[in-house]
PDB file of C-alpha atoms in Angstrom:
ATOM      1  CA  MET D 935     -32.158   4.981  16.298  1.00 62.00           C
ATOM      2  CA  ILE D 936     -30.870   5.396  12.792  1.00 68.00           C
ATOM      3  CA  LEU D 937     -27.264   6.696  12.668  1.00 71.00           C
ATOM      4  CA  THR D 938     -26.744   6.821   8.945  1.00 77.00           C
ATOM      5  CA  THR D 939     -28.813   7.921   5.998  1.00 79.00           C
ATOM      6  CA  SER D 940     -28.483   6.669   2.407  1.00 81.00           C
ATOM      7  CA  LEU D 941     -27.519   9.367   0.023  1.00 82.00           C
ATOM      8  CA  ARG D 942     -27.697   9.053  -3.746  1.00 84.00           C
ATOM      9  CA  LEU D 943     -25.150  10.954  -5.692  1.00 85.00           C
ATOM     10  CA  PRO D 944     -26.338  13.023  -8.654  1.00 89.00           C
ATOM     11  CA  ASP D 945     -25.926  11.065 -11.876  1.00 90.00           C
ATOM     12  CA  LYS D 946     -23.450  13.675 -13.269  1.00 92.00           C
ATOM     13  CA  LEU D 947     -21.054  12.977 -10.351  1.00 89.00           C
ATOM     14  CA  VAL D 948     -21.041   9.112 -10.560  1.00 90.00           C
ATOM     15  CA  GLY D 949     -18.808   8.767 -13.579  1.00 91.00           C
ATOM     16  CA  PRO D 950     -16.120  11.310 -12.495  1.00 89.00           C
ATOM     17  CA  LEU D 951     -16.063   9.794  -8.994  1.00 88.00           C
ATOM     18  CA  MET D 952     -15.649   6.245 -10.363  1.00 90.00           C
ATOM     19  CA  ASN D 953     -12.752   7.507 -12.544  1.00 90.00           C
ATOM     20  CA  LEU D 954     -11.172   9.191  -9.491  1.00 87.00           C
ATOM     21  CA  THR D 955     -11.518   6.000  -7.455  1.00 89.00           C
ATOM     22  CA  ALA D 956      -9.975   3.896 -10.174  1.00 91.00           C
ATOM     23  CA  LEU D 957      -7.123   6.371 -10.583  1.00 89.00           C
ATOM     24  CA  GLY D 958      -6.567   6.434  -6.817  1.00 88.00           C
ATOM     25  CA  LEU D 959      -6.306   2.652  -6.649  1.00 91.00           C
ATOM     26  CA  LYS D 960      -3.840   2.577  -9.537  1.00 91.00           C
ATOM     27  CA  LEU D 961      -1.653   5.289  -8.020  1.00 89.00           C
ATOM     28  CA  GLN D 962      -1.751   3.468  -4.629  1.00 90.00           C
ATOM     29  CA  GLU D 963      -0.608   0.256  -6.352  1.00 90.00           C
ATOM     30  CA  GLN D 964       2.320   2.188  -7.869  1.00 87.00           C
ATOM     31  CA  VAL D 965       3.333   3.571  -4.521  1.00 87.00           C
ATOM     32  CA  LEU D 966       3.191   0.178  -2.885  1.00 88.00           C
ATOM     33  CA  GLU D 967       5.145  -1.325  -5.751  1.00 88.00           C
ATOM     34  CA  LYS D 968       7.901   1.255  -5.294  1.00 85.00           C
ATOM     35  CA  TYR D 969       8.214   0.708  -1.520  1.00 85.00           C
ATOM     36  CA  TRP D 970       7.509  -3.033  -1.340  1.00 86.00           C
ATOM     37  CA  SER D 971      10.994  -4.064  -0.159  1.00 85.00           C
ATOM     38  CA  SER D 972      12.679  -4.670   3.141  1.00 83.00           C
ATOM     39  CA  GLU D 973      14.071  -1.119   3.125  1.00 85.00           C
ATOM     40  CA  GLY D 974      10.748   0.401   2.179  1.00 83.00           C
ATOM     41  CA  LEU D 975       8.869  -1.502   4.910  1.00 85.00           C
ATOM     42  CA  GLU D 976      11.504  -0.589   7.497  1.00 85.00           C
ATOM     43  CA  ALA D 977      11.325   3.100   6.540  1.00 83.00           C
ATOM     44  CA  ALA D 978       7.574   3.106   6.872  1.00 84.00           C
ATOM     45  CA  ALA D 979       7.687   1.211  10.190  1.00 84.00           C
ATOM     46  CA  THR D 980      10.349   3.469  11.796  1.00 83.00           C
ATOM     47  CA  SER D 981       8.878   6.846  10.727  1.00 82.00           C
ATOM     48  CA  SER D 982       6.700   8.663  13.099  1.00 81.00           C
ATOM     49  CA  GLY D 983       3.856  10.969  12.234  1.00 82.00           C
ATOM     50  CA  LYS D 984       1.549  10.829   9.248  1.00 86.00           C
ATOM     51  CA  ALA D 985       2.444   8.197   6.677  1.00 85.00           C
ATOM     52  CA  TRP D 986       1.716  10.500   3.783  1.00 88.00           C
ATOM     53  CA  LYS D 987       4.430  12.937   4.878  1.00 85.00           C
ATOM     54  CA  LEU D 988       7.085  10.204   4.605  1.00 83.00           C
ATOM     55  CA  LEU D 989       6.004   9.237   1.118  1.00 85.00           C
ATOM     56  CA  ASP D 990       5.365  12.790  -0.117  1.00 83.00           C
ATOM     57  CA  THR D 991       8.992  13.794   0.466  1.00 82.00           C
ATOM     58  CA  GLU D 992      10.166  11.138  -2.055  1.00 80.00           C
ATOM     59  CA  LEU D 993       7.237  11.043  -4.507  1.00 83.00           C
ATOM     60  CA  SER D 994       5.654  13.747  -6.509  1.00 83.00           C
ATOM     61  CA  CYS D 995       2.091  13.876  -7.731  1.00 84.00           C
ATOM     62  CA  PRO D 996       1.805  12.799 -11.375  1.00 84.00           C
ATOM     63  CA  GLN D 997       1.833  15.763 -13.715  1.00 86.00           C
ATOM     64  CA  ASP D 998      -0.068  14.172 -16.614  1.00 88.00           C
ATOM     65  CA  VAL D 999      -3.378  14.321 -14.767  1.00 85.00           C
ATOM     66  CA  TYR D1000      -4.789  16.673 -12.177  1.00 87.00           C
ATOM     67  CA  ILE D1001      -5.146  15.212  -8.739  1.00 85.00           C
ATOM     68  CA  PRO D1002      -6.306  17.451  -5.882  1.00 87.00           C
ATOM     69  CA  SER D1003      -3.716  17.687  -3.128  1.00 88.00           C
ATOM     70  CA  ARG D1004      -6.113  16.284  -0.484  1.00 92.00           C
ATOM     71  CA  VAL D1005      -6.785  13.232  -2.675  1.00 89.00           C
ATOM     72  CA  TRP D1006      -3.041  12.763  -3.282  1.00 90.00           C
ATOM     73  CA  ARG D1007      -2.427  12.862   0.454  1.00 91.00           C
ATOM     74  CA  CYS D1008      -5.237  10.335   1.073  1.00 91.00           C
ATOM     75  CA  ILE D1009      -3.645   7.990  -1.493  1.00 90.00           C
ATOM     76  CA  LEU D1010      -0.256   8.259   0.154  1.00 90.00           C
ATOM     77  CA  GLU D1011      -1.684   7.867   3.663  1.00 91.00           C
ATOM     78  CA  SER D1012      -3.524   4.724   2.656  1.00 91.00           C
ATOM     79  CA  ALA D1013      -0.421   3.240   1.060  1.00 89.00           C
ATOM     80  CA  GLY D1014       1.695   4.231   4.009  1.00 89.00           C
ATOM     81  CA  ARG D1015      -0.707   2.560   6.419  1.00 90.00           C
ATOM     82  CA  LEU D1016      -0.586  -0.621   4.408  1.00 90.00           C
ATOM     83  CA  LEU D1017       3.230  -0.517   4.424  1.00 90.00           C
ATOM     84  CA  ARG D1018       3.325  -0.013   8.173  1.00 89.00           C
ATOM     85  CA  SER D1019       0.888  -2.941   8.663  1.00 89.00           C
ATOM     86  CA  MET D1020       2.923  -5.246   6.485  1.00 89.00           C
ATOM     87  CA  ALA D1021       6.134  -4.218   8.329  1.00 88.00           C
ATOM     88  CA  GLU D1022       4.507  -5.118  11.636  1.00 88.00           C
ATOM     89  CA  ARG D1023       3.363  -8.515  10.278  1.00 87.00           C
ATOM     90  CA  LYS D1024       6.843  -9.172   9.041  1.00 86.00           C
ATOM     91  CA  ARG D1025       8.336  -8.252  12.398  1.00 86.00           C
ATOM     92  CA  ILE D1026       5.919 -10.576  14.193  1.00 85.00           C
ATOM     93  CA  PHE D1027       6.676 -13.394  11.746  1.00 82.00           C
ATOM     94  CA  GLU D1028      10.455 -12.960  12.317  1.00 82.00           C
ATOM     95  CA  LEU D1029       9.907 -13.017  16.091  1.00 82.00           C
ATOM     96  CA  LEU D1030       7.870 -16.275  15.844  1.00 80.00           C
ATOM     97  CA  LEU D1031      10.186 -18.107  13.478  1.00 77.00           C
ATOM     98  CA  PRO D1032      12.659 -19.186  16.157  1.00 77.00           C
ATOM     99  CA  CYS D1033       9.796 -20.873  18.008  1.00 77.00           C
ATOM    100  CA  PHE D1034       9.393 -23.421  15.204  1.00 72.00           C
ATOM    101  CA  SER D1035      11.757 -26.380  14.911  1.00 71.00           C
ATOM    102  CA  GLY D1036      12.701 -28.841  12.176  1.00 72.00           C
ATOM    103  CA  GLN D1037      10.004 -29.363   9.623  1.00 74.00           C
ATOM    104  CA  SER D1038       7.781 -26.676  11.101  1.00 77.00           C
ATOM    105  CA  LYS D1039      10.531 -24.109  10.629  1.00 75.00           C
ATOM    106  CA  ASP D1040      11.125 -25.242   6.997  1.00 76.00           C
ATOM    107  CA  ALA D1041       7.375 -25.120   6.347  1.00 78.00           C
ATOM    108  CA  ALA D1042       7.130 -21.625   7.797  1.00 77.00           C
ATOM    109  CA  ARG D1043      10.033 -20.425   5.673  1.00 78.00           C
ATOM    110  CA  GLU D1044       8.522 -22.076   2.585  1.00 80.00           C
ATOM    111  CA  PHE D1045       5.195 -20.383   3.343  1.00 79.00           C
ATOM    112  CA  TYR D1046       6.931 -17.008   3.742  1.00 78.00           C
ATOM    113  CA  GLU D1047       8.725 -17.397   0.395  1.00 79.00           C
ATOM    114  CA  LEU D1048       5.447 -18.390  -1.257  1.00 78.00           C
ATOM    115  CA  LEU D1049       3.841 -15.184   0.065  1.00 75.00           C
ATOM    116  CA  LYS D1050       6.749 -13.130  -1.199  1.00 75.00           C
ATOM    117  CA  LYS D1051       6.332 -14.773  -4.664  1.00 74.00           C
ATOM    118  CA  ARG D1052       2.576 -14.121  -4.693  1.00 69.00           C
ATOM    119  CA  THR D1053       3.004 -10.417  -3.941  1.00 62.00           C
ATOM    120  CA  GLY D1054       5.825 -10.293  -6.503  1.00 60.00           C
ATOM    121  CA  SER D1055       3.637 -11.827  -9.191  1.00 54.00           C
ATOM    122  CA  ARG D1056       0.868  -9.425  -8.306  1.00 49.00           C
ATOM    123  CA  LYS D1057       3.297  -6.552  -8.751  1.00 49.00           C
ATOM    124  CA  SER D1058       4.445  -7.806 -12.125  1.00 47.00           C
ATOM    125  CA  SER D1059       0.876  -8.236 -13.381  1.00 46.00           C
ATOM    126  CA  ALA D1060      -0.028  -4.660 -12.421  1.00 44.00           C
ATOM    127  CA  THR D1061      -0.359  -2.085 -15.132  1.00 41.00           C
ATOM    128  CA  SER D1062       2.789  -0.316 -16.286  1.00 41.00           C
ATOM    129  CA  SER D1063       4.214   1.968 -13.688  1.00 40.00           C
ATOM    130  CA  THR D1064       5.109   5.540 -14.395  1.00 40.00           C
ATOM    131  CA  TRP D1065       7.653   5.560 -11.542  1.00 37.00           C
ATOM    132  CA  PRO D1066      10.962   3.757 -11.717  1.00 38.00           C
ATOM    133  CA  LYS D1067      11.484   0.607  -9.795  1.00 41.00           C
ATOM    134  CA  PRO D1068      13.745   0.979  -6.679  1.00 39.00           C
TER     135      PRO D1068
END
């Protein structure tokens, strides 16, 4: 039984949809950059309900380009889910850290710091942000 069917988009829609996708990824990166801190992760983890509602109260849709409200909410929801996921991973790591001893604990901390640096370098290499840094 075939559950899906391939669908080819009309050629006139391919370009605009690719532009919208690229813009969505750029905006999602900017949202993640703004909230990528202990406080931002904690806020995302402790909030209940839809993730986009938490982010929408503090961020406004860019005014220099038209973004449909549903697309904006999808961008915020996706970023919020990523933040919640990372907050959960951080919580699990912090719970497991006392189980390590001696060199294992030092190696785990070193690995954690390396991961923080990698995400920090990824943020700094991102395109210029229109939103202020926290």
